[in-house]
Short mmCIF file of C-alpha atoms and ligand atoms in Angstrom, two decimals:
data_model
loop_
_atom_site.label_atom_id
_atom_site.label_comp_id
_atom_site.label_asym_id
_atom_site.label_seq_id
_atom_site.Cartn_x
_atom_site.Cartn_y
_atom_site.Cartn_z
CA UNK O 57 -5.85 -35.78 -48.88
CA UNK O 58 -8.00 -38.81 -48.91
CA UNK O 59 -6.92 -39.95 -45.85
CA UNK O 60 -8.26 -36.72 -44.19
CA UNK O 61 -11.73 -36.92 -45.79
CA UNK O 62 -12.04 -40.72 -44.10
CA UNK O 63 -10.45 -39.74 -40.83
CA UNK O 64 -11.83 -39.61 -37.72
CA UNK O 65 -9.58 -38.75 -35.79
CA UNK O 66 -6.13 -36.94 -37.06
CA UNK O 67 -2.96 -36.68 -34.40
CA UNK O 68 -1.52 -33.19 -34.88
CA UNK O 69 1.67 -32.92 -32.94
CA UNK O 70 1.20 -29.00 -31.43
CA UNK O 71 3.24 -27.14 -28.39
CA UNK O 72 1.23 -24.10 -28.16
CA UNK O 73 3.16 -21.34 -25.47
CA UNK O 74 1.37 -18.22 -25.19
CA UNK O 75 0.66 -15.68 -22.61
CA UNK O 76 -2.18 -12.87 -22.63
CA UNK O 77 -3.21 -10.22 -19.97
CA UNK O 78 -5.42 -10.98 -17.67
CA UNK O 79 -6.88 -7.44 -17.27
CA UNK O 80 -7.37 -5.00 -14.21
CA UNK O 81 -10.02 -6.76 -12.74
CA UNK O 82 -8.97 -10.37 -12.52
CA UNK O 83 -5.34 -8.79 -11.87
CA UNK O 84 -7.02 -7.79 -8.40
CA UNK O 85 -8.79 -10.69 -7.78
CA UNK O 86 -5.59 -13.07 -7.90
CA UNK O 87 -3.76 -10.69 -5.76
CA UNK O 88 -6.37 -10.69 -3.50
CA UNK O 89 -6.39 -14.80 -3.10
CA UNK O 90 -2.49 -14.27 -2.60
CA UNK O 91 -3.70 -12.73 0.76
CA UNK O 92 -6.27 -15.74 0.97
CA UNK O 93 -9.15 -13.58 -0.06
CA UNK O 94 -11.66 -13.82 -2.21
CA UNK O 95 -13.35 -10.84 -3.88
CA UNK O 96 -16.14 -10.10 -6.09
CA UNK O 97 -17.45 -6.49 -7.47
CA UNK O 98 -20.84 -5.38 -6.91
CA UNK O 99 -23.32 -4.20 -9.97
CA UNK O 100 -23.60 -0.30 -9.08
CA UNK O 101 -27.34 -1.20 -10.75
CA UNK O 102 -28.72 -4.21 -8.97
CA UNK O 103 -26.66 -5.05 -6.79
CA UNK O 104 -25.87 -8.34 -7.54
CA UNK O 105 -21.87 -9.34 -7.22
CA UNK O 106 -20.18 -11.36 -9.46
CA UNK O 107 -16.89 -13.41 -8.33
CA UNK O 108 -14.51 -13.66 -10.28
CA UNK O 109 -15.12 -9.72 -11.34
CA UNK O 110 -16.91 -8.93 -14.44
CA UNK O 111 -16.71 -5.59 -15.93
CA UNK O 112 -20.16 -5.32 -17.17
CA UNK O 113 -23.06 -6.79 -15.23
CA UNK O 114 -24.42 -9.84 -17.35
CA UNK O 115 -28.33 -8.81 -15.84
CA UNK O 116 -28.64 -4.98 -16.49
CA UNK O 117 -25.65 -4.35 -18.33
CA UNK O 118 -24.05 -1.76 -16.07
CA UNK O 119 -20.38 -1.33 -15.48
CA UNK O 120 -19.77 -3.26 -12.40
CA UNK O 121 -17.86 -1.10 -9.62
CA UNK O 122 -17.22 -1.41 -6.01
CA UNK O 123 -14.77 -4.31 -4.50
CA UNK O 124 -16.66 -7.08 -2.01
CA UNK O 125 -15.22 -9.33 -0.22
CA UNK O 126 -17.12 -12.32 -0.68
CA UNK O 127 -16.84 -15.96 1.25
CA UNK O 128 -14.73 -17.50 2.94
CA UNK O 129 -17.80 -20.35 2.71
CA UNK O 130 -19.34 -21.04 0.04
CA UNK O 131 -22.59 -23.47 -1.30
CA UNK O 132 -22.67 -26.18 -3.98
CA UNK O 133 -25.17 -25.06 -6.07
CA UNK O 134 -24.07 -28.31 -8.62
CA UNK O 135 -21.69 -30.53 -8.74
CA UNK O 136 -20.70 -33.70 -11.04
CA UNK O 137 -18.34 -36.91 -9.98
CA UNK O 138 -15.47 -37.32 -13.07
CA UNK O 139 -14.44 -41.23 -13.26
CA UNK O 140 -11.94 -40.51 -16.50
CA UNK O 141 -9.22 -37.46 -17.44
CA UNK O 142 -7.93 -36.55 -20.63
CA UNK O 143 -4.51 -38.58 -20.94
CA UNK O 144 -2.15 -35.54 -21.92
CA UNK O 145 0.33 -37.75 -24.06
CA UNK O 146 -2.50 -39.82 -26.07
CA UNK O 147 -5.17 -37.13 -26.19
CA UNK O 148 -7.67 -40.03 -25.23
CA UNK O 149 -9.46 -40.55 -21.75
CA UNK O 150 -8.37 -43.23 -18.93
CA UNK O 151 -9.63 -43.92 -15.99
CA UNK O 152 -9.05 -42.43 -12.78
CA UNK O 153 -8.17 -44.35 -9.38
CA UNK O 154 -10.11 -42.35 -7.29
CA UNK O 155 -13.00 -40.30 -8.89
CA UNK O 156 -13.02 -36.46 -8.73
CA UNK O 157 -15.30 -33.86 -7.95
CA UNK O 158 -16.18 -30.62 -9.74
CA UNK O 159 -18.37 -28.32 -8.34
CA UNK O 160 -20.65 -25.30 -9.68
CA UNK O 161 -19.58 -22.81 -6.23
CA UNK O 162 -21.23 -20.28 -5.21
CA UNK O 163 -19.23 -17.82 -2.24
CA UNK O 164 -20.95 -16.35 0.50
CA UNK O 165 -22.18 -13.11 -0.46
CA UNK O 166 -22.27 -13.47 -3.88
CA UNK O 167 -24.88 -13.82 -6.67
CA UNK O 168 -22.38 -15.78 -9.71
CA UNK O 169 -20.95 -18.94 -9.20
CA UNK O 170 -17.25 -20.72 -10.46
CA UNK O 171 -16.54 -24.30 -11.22
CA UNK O 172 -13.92 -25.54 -8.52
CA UNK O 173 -12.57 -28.96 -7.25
CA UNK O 174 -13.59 -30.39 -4.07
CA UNK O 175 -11.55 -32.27 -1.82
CA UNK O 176 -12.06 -34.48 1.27
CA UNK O 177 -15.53 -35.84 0.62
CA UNK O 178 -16.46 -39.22 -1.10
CA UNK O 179 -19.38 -38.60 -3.74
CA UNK O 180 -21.56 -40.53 -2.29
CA UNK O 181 -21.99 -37.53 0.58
CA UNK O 182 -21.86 -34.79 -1.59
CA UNK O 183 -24.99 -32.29 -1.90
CA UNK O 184 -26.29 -29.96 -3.34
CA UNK O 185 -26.80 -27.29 -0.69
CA UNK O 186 -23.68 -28.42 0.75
CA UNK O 187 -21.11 -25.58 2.99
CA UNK O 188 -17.43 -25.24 1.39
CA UNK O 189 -14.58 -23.58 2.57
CA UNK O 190 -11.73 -22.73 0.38
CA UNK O 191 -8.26 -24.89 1.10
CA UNK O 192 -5.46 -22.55 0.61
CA UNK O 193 -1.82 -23.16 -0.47
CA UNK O 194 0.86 -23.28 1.69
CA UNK O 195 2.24 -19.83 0.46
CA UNK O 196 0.16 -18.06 -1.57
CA UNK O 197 1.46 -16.04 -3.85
CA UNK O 198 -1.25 -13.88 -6.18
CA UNK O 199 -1.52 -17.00 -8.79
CA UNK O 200 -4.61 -19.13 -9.67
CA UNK O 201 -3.45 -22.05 -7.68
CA UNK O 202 -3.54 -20.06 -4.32
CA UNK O 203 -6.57 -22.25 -4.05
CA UNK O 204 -6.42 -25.43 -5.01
CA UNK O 205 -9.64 -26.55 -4.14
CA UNK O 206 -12.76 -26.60 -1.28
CA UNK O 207 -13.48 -28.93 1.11
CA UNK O 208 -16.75 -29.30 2.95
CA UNK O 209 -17.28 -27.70 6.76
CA UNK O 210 -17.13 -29.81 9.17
CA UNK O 211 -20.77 -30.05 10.53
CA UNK O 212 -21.69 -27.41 8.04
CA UNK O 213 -24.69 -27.14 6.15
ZN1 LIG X 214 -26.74 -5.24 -12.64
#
């Protein structure tokens, strides 16, 4: 026990599996990017759409109702360069060859944003301001992954 009150860092050997509904709304909204789509739902309220779907407006508190779709562009409102990733097997960080880019996205259309990659642009030209379009997977299939990531428009602000 002694050990424990001294430690700073413990190693606990875990393999977590687990699955959990998604729910109706976020059910639709991966089906709808395995038809390369991407959908929001409106505020019945406001106005305001929120992608992915929310069931309850975050600004008036309404339930949200009324599919949009949103995009295919999109803006970097944010964005941050990562220069380490978590090692999976050692739980610490190591360095990565070629630094990756996370972005705070915002579709066309929409009023809520998502954290996504982006691809196909150095860091030193991203901006904030900047015109996305999705990348899709070579067959989409209803799952997360459908899209992998944005890339910039060519010429696109
Ligand atoms: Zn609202």
């Amino acid at each position: 026990m002694s050990e424990l009150r001294n430690a700073r860092e413990i190693s606990l050997p875990m393999d977590a599996s687990f699955r959990w509904s998604v729910g109706e709304y976020m059910e639709r909204f991966f089906a709808e990017l395995g038809e390369e789509k991407l959908v929001g739902i409106r505020c019945p309220s406001c106005r305001k759409v929120f992608v992915p779907p929310r069931m309850v407006c975050e600004y008036c508190f309404a339930e949200t109702e009324g599919w949009v779709e949103v995009g295919p562009r999109a803006t970097v409102v944010a964005f941050t360069v990562a220069h380490v990733e978590v090692d999976p097997k050692s739980g610490g960080l190591r360095d990565l060859e070629v630094p990756r880019i996370v972005a705070l996205i915002r579709p066309d259309g929409a009023d809520s944003a998502f954290v996504h990659r982006v691809y196909e642009v150095g860091p030193e030209d991203m901006q904030v301001g900047m015109k996305l379009e999705p990348v899709w997977t070579a067959e989409p299939c209803g799952y997360l992954f459908d899209l992998p990531c944005f890339r910039p428009v060519k010429g696109g602000r």
